GROMACS .gro file of C-alpha atoms in nm:
model
  286
    1MET     CA    1  14.534 -17.431   9.458
    2SER     CA    2  14.338 -17.319   9.744
    3GLY     CA    3  14.417 -16.999   9.938
    4GLY     CA    4  14.466 -17.213  10.249
    5ALA     CA    5  14.704 -17.441  10.096
    6TRP     CA    6  14.899 -17.128   9.929
    7THR     CA    7  14.942 -17.013  10.343
    8ARG     CA    8  15.029 -17.367  10.422
    9GLU     CA    9  15.334 -17.355  10.180
   10ARG     CA   10  15.422 -17.029  10.243
   11ILE     CA   11  15.436 -17.099  10.626
   12LEU     CA   12  15.643 -17.448  10.552
   13ALA     CA   13  15.842 -17.237  10.358
   14LEU     CA   14  15.925 -16.954  10.621
   15GLY     CA   15  15.989 -17.221  10.792
   16PHE     CA   16  16.258 -17.423  10.660
   17VAL     CA   17  16.421 -17.023  10.565
   18LEU     CA   18  16.433 -16.894  10.905
   19PRO     CA   19  16.692 -17.046  11.076
   20ALA     CA   20  16.916 -16.932  10.776
   21LEU     CA   21  16.795 -16.597  10.782
   22ALA     CA   22  16.824 -16.589  11.170
   23TRP     CA   23  17.197 -16.727  11.124
   24THR     CA   24  17.280 -16.511  10.865
   25LEU     CA   25  17.164 -16.196  11.071
   26VAL     CA   26  17.308 -16.284  11.398
   27PHE     CA   27  17.669 -16.375  11.301
   28PHE     CA   28  17.706 -16.177  11.006
   29VAL     CA   29  17.520 -15.878  10.921
   30ALA     CA   30  17.497 -15.794  11.275
   31PRO     CA   31  17.856 -15.813  11.345
   32PHE     CA   32  17.925 -15.639  11.045
   33GLY     CA   33  17.737 -15.353  11.084
   34PHE     CA   34  17.886 -15.333  11.435
   35MET     CA   35  18.245 -15.357  11.257
   36VAL     CA   36  18.110 -15.033  11.043
   37ALA     CA   37  17.984 -14.840  11.312
   38MET     CA   38  18.332 -14.879  11.462
   39SER     CA   39  18.536 -14.805  11.156
   40LEU     CA   40  18.348 -14.465  11.225
   41TRP     CA   41  18.503 -14.443  11.566
   42ARG     CA   42  18.867 -14.361  11.692
   43ARG     CA   43  19.078 -14.474  11.928
   44ALA     CA   44  19.239 -14.231  12.230
   45GLY     CA   45  19.477 -14.381  12.427
   46ALA     CA   46  19.324 -14.687  12.603
   47GLU     CA   47  18.912 -14.569  12.532
   48LEU     CA   48  18.715 -14.554  12.251
   49VAL     CA   49  18.577 -14.192  12.103
   50ARG     CA   50  18.245 -14.240  11.949
   51ASP     CA   51  18.268 -13.906  11.715
   52TRP     CA   52  18.167 -14.069  11.397
   53SER     CA   53  18.386 -13.953  11.120
   54LEU     CA   54  18.609 -14.110  10.863
   55VAL     CA   55  18.920 -14.001  11.077
   56ASN     CA   56  19.025 -14.367  11.040
   57TYR     CA   57  18.962 -14.430  10.664
   58LEU     CA   58  19.173 -14.041  10.577
   59GLY     CA   59  19.438 -14.251  10.818
   60PHE     CA   60  19.461 -14.542  10.554
   61LEU     CA   61  19.552 -14.259  10.297
   62ALA     CA   62  19.801 -14.062  10.546
   63ARG     CA   63  19.971 -14.365  10.589
   64PRO     CA   64  20.221 -14.527  10.285
   65HIS     CA   65  20.268 -14.847  10.454
   66PHE     CA   66  19.884 -14.938  10.494
   67VAL     CA   67  19.843 -14.837  10.089
   68GLU     CA   68  20.120 -15.045  10.035
   69GLY     CA   69  19.986 -15.340  10.173
   70LEU     CA   70  19.676 -15.303   9.972
   71LEU     CA   71  19.855 -15.290   9.665
   72ASN     CA   72  20.070 -15.605   9.807
   73SER     CA   73  19.774 -15.780   9.854
   74ILE     CA   74  19.616 -15.672   9.531
   75GLU     CA   75  19.939 -15.790   9.371
   76ILE     CA   76  19.974 -16.139   9.503
   77ALA     CA   77  19.589 -16.241   9.439
   78ALA     CA   78  19.647 -16.112   9.070
   79ILE     CA   79  19.941 -16.318   9.042
   80VAL     CA   80  19.820 -16.649   9.215
   81THR     CA   81  19.442 -16.621   9.021
   82ALA     CA   82  19.640 -16.601   8.691
   83ALA     CA   83  19.900 -16.889   8.778
   84SER     CA   84  19.650 -17.074   8.940
   85VAL     CA   85  19.365 -17.037   8.581
   86ALA     CA   86  19.656 -17.083   8.363
   87LEU     CA   87  19.771 -17.423   8.560
   88ALA     CA   88  19.399 -17.527   8.618
   89TYR     CA   89  19.247 -17.470   8.280
   90PRO     CA   90  19.489 -17.742   8.080
   91LEU     CA   91  19.452 -18.020   8.407
   92ALA     CA   92  19.072 -17.951   8.397
   93TRP     CA   93  19.033 -18.029   7.994
   94PHE     CA   94  19.239 -18.352   8.037
   95ILE     CA   95  18.982 -18.528   8.278
   96ALA     CA   96  18.713 -18.377   8.126
   97ALA     CA   97  18.849 -18.467   7.755
   98ARG     CA   98  19.106 -18.726   7.822
   99VAL     CA   99  19.014 -18.974   8.090
  100PRO     CA  100  18.741 -19.186   8.071
  101ALA     CA  101  18.411 -19.142   8.253
  102GLY     CA  102  18.452 -19.402   8.494
  103TRP     CA  103  18.807 -19.275   8.585
  104GLN     CA  104  18.704 -18.897   8.660
  105ARG     CA  105  18.551 -18.904   8.969
  106ILE     CA  106  18.901 -19.042   9.097
  107ALA     CA  107  19.118 -18.796   8.916
  108LEU     CA  108  18.905 -18.512   9.070
  109ALA     CA  109  18.954 -18.675   9.402
  110LEU     CA  110  19.352 -18.721   9.343
  111ALA     CA  111  19.309 -18.373   9.246
  112ILE     CA  112  19.160 -18.176   9.506
  113VAL     CA  113  19.381 -18.411   9.761
  114PRO     CA  114  19.561 -18.091   9.881
  115PHE     CA  115  19.197 -17.994  10.039
  116TRP     CA  116  19.242 -18.294  10.275
  117THR     CA  117  19.523 -18.134  10.455
  118SER     CA  118  19.561 -17.868  10.701
  119TYR     CA  119  19.612 -17.535  10.581
  120VAL     CA  120  19.851 -17.462  10.861
  121VAL     CA  121  20.037 -17.741  10.761
  122ARG     CA  122  20.043 -17.714  10.441
  123SER     CA  123  20.190 -17.389  10.459
  124TYR     CA  124  20.443 -17.515  10.722
  125ALA     CA  125  20.569 -17.800  10.413
  126TRP     CA  126  20.631 -17.537  10.192
  127THR     CA  127  20.865 -17.361  10.446
  128LEU     CA  128  21.037 -17.718  10.455
  129VAL     CA  129  21.025 -17.764  10.061
  130LEU     CA  130  21.134 -17.367   9.986
  131SER     CA  131  21.388 -17.335  10.257
  132ASN     CA  132  21.780 -17.297  10.241
  133LYS     CA  133  21.813 -17.662  10.293
  134GLY     CA  134  21.491 -17.768  10.152
  135VAL     CA  135  21.417 -17.999   9.876
  136VAL     CA  136  21.407 -17.745   9.606
  137ASN     CA  137  21.794 -17.603   9.642
  138GLU     CA  138  21.871 -17.946   9.804
  139TRP     CA  139  21.799 -18.080   9.449
  140LEU     CA  140  21.935 -17.755   9.241
  141THR     CA  141  22.299 -17.797   9.434
  142SER     CA  142  22.299 -18.139   9.378
  143ALA     CA  143  22.222 -18.118   9.043
  144GLY     CA  144  22.514 -17.834   8.990
  145LEU     CA  145  22.335 -17.552   8.876
  146ILE     CA  146  22.361 -17.350   9.178
  147SER     CA  147  22.637 -17.315   9.386
  148GLU     CA  148  22.501 -17.122   9.696
  149PRO     CA  149  22.098 -17.174   9.797
  150LEU     CA  150  21.865 -16.990   9.681
  151GLN     CA  151  21.670 -16.738   9.903
  152LEU     CA  152  21.290 -16.894   9.802
  153SER     CA  153  21.171 -16.909  10.176
  154SER     CA  154  21.034 -16.556  10.326
  155THR     CA  155  20.957 -16.413  10.000
  156ARG     CA  156  20.628 -16.309   9.756
  157PHE     CA  157  20.735 -16.663   9.550
  158ALA     CA  158  20.688 -16.858   9.871
  159THR     CA  159  20.353 -16.718   9.893
  160VAL     CA  160  20.229 -16.744   9.571
  161THR     CA  161  20.386 -17.106   9.577
  162GLY     CA  162  20.153 -17.145   9.818
  163PHE     CA  163  19.837 -17.001   9.731
  164VAL     CA  164  19.850 -17.194   9.419
  165HIS     CA  165  19.903 -17.507   9.522
  166PHE     CA  166  19.598 -17.458   9.711
  167PHE     CA  167  19.364 -17.269   9.429
  168VAL     CA  168  19.446 -17.413   9.131
  169MET     CA  169  19.267 -17.716   9.291
  170LEU     CA  170  18.949 -17.520   9.310
  171SER     CA  171  18.976 -17.332   8.967
  172THR     CA  172  18.999 -17.697   8.851
  173LEU     CA  173  18.680 -17.751   8.984
  174THR     CA  174  18.474 -17.475   8.881
  175ILE     CA  175  18.647 -17.520   8.520
  176PHE     CA  176  18.603 -17.863   8.490
  177ALA     CA  177  18.226 -17.862   8.573
  178ASN     CA  178  18.199 -17.603   8.318
  179LEU     CA  179  18.336 -17.785   8.016
  180LYS     CA  180  18.145 -18.152   8.126
  181GLN     CA  181  17.856 -17.884   8.057
  182LEU     CA  182  17.965 -17.760   7.724
  183SER     CA  183  17.788 -18.049   7.408
  184PRO     CA  184  18.092 -18.181   7.195
  185ASN     CA  185  17.832 -18.050   6.894
  186TYR     CA  186  18.013 -17.697   6.916
  187ALA     CA  187  18.327 -17.839   6.835
  188ARG     CA  188  18.224 -18.083   6.540
  189ALA     CA  189  17.988 -17.774   6.422
  190ALA     CA  190  18.304 -17.601   6.402
  191ALA     CA  191  18.523 -17.851   6.269
  192ASP     CA  192  18.280 -17.882   5.986
  193LEU     CA  193  18.345 -17.541   5.867
  194GLY     CA  194  18.669 -17.589   5.852
  195ALA     CA  195  18.817 -17.473   6.218
  196GLY     CA  196  19.113 -17.619   6.288
  197GLY     CA  197  19.198 -17.756   6.689
  198PHE     CA  198  19.350 -17.387   6.793
  199GLN     CA  199  18.987 -17.193   6.600
  200THR     CA  200  18.820 -17.399   6.763
  201PHE     CA  201  18.947 -17.360   7.155
  202ARG     CA  202  18.986 -17.003   7.114
  203LEU     CA  203  18.663 -16.907   6.920
  204VAL     CA  204  18.413 -17.173   7.045
  205VAL     CA  205  18.545 -17.371   7.360
  206LEU     CA  206  18.747 -17.091   7.545
  207PRO     CA  207  18.443 -16.830   7.507
  208LEU     CA  208  18.206 -17.055   7.621
  209THR     CA  209  18.396 -17.160   7.925
  210LEU     CA  210  18.470 -16.850   8.070
  211PRO     CA  211  18.201 -16.848   8.272
  212GLY     CA  212  18.369 -17.119   8.463
  213ILE     CA  213  18.674 -16.963   8.432
  214MET     CA  214  18.591 -16.609   8.596
  215VAL     CA  215  18.449 -16.830   8.872
  216GLY     CA  216  18.737 -16.975   8.974
  217GLY     CA  217  18.927 -16.681   8.964
  218PHE     CA  218  18.727 -16.493   9.190
  219LEU     CA  219  18.683 -16.687   9.402
  220SER     CA  220  19.087 -16.745   9.425
  221PHE     CA  221  19.126 -16.356   9.409
  222ALA     CA  222  18.872 -16.322   9.685
  223LEU     CA  223  18.997 -16.563   9.926
  224CYS     CA  224  19.377 -16.477   9.868
  225LEU     CA  225  19.326 -16.127   9.903
  226GLY     CA  226  19.154 -16.226  10.260
  227ASP     CA  227  19.403 -16.480  10.402
  228TYR     CA  228  19.631 -16.440  10.632
  229ILE     CA  229  19.804 -16.759  10.730
  230THR     CA  230  19.959 -16.785  10.428
  231PRO     CA  231  20.126 -16.481  10.417
  232GLN     CA  232  20.251 -16.469  10.769
  233ILE     CA  233  20.418 -16.852  10.720
  234LEU     CA  234  20.561 -16.813  10.411
  235GLY     CA  235  20.600 -16.440  10.340
  236GLY     CA  236  20.746 -16.365  10.666
  237ASN     CA  237  20.733 -16.005  10.775
  238ASN     CA  238  20.933 -15.890  10.430
  239GLU     CA  239  20.669 -15.767  10.286
  240LEU     CA  240  20.341 -15.706  10.424
  241VAL     CA  241  20.001 -15.739  10.295
  242LEU     CA  242  19.672 -15.575  10.441
  243PRO     CA  243  19.578 -15.886  10.621
  244GLN     CA  244  19.852 -15.860  10.817
  245ILE     CA  245  19.862 -15.505  10.922
  246ILE     CA  246  19.464 -15.580  11.053
  247MET     CA  247  19.598 -15.828  11.275
  248LEU     CA  248  19.889 -15.577  11.396
  249GLN     CA  249  19.660 -15.352  11.451
  250LEU     CA  250  19.440 -15.585  11.678
  251GLY     CA  251  19.726 -15.737  11.813
  252ARG     CA  252  20.023 -15.514  11.933
  253ARG     CA  253  19.795 -15.198  11.911
  254ALA     CA  254  19.483 -15.285  11.983
  255ASP     CA  255  19.314 -15.042  11.750
  256PHE     CA  256  18.981 -15.220  11.640
  257PRO     CA  257  18.828 -14.914  11.473
  258MET     CA  258  19.125 -14.876  11.291
  259ALA     CA  259  19.091 -15.263  11.193
  260SER     CA  260  18.764 -15.246  11.124
  261ALA     CA  261  18.838 -14.945  10.885
  262LEU     CA  262  19.087 -15.160  10.683
  263SER     CA  263  18.829 -15.440  10.703
  264ILE     CA  264  18.579 -15.259  10.509
  265ILE     CA  265  18.836 -15.115  10.273
  266LEU     CA  266  18.959 -15.517  10.218
  267MET     CA  267  18.569 -15.604  10.139
  268LEU     CA  268  18.528 -15.320   9.928
  269THR     CA  269  18.809 -15.457   9.682
  270VAL     CA  270  18.666 -15.762   9.689
  271THR     CA  271  18.333 -15.598   9.559
  272LEU     CA  272  18.493 -15.409   9.316
  273ALA     CA  273  18.641 -15.789   9.222
  274TYR     CA  274  18.306 -15.895   9.196
  275LEU     CA  275  18.144 -15.635   8.995
  276ALA     CA  276  18.417 -15.656   8.732
  277CYS     CA  277  18.334 -16.003   8.722
  278ALA     CA  278  17.929 -15.988   8.756
  279ARG     CA  279  17.829 -15.999   8.410
  280TRP     CA  280  18.034 -16.386   8.339
  281LEU     CA  281  17.936 -16.480   8.728
  282LYS     CA  282  17.549 -16.417   8.619
  283LEU     CA  283  17.595 -16.654   8.318
  284GLU     CA  284  17.721 -16.909   8.523
  285ARG     CA  285  17.466 -16.908   8.745
  286ALA     CA  286  17.224 -16.911   8.441
   0.00000   0.00000   0.00000
């Protein structure tokens, strides 16, 4: 290949890359850099003081309800991730192993139907289902299992339920893709060596599909951790999570430096989660 041809190819490749690169720089890198800078400023009355200090980060540690909000976010995200993966794996396995190949696309389409509904609409739908006069309480009352309605709405249970309804489908897709790439020869080889069904799953299938599990789990954790809408609608204000606290800093106090610092802390938490899953995420990319 001549040097001129190589140059033309590089110019052509650069032409394809530049629009996406420019978009990323303008709408992500630059705003993120500005947010980092603002997190080092402070609000004094109605003015911003650019004194470049860690006062907002120290203020986060000094306010117990801020730390509690972060811990609530991590706990809810961890519960949602575990529940979503636990429900998604059997569903993904059933579609991959038991549904005929010609029907698998239809089964997946039915599985991801919740994605086609507005995020806000789904959350409000769950408030109707879990309210004191909702479907769940009405059914339990009519069945004679309870005499008084259970307090299901405006609780952590409601928040987790709304999240799981959404993220179980996301995990199903990632796990299904990993299961479809798994050669059936592995299970046959395990059977030839005397392994039973459970041993084959525990020692062969599960380790080989762990990258798909980790991808779905990480995406569920990261998206859940930064979500504001579902906790606001389903959880109410009984148990604040960090995204809600960030919105309160913006909407009620107009404290943009503190909100920026809290956002950076949230992003650092997601980064730590990514580093914890990096080994399996690299395997999935490979």
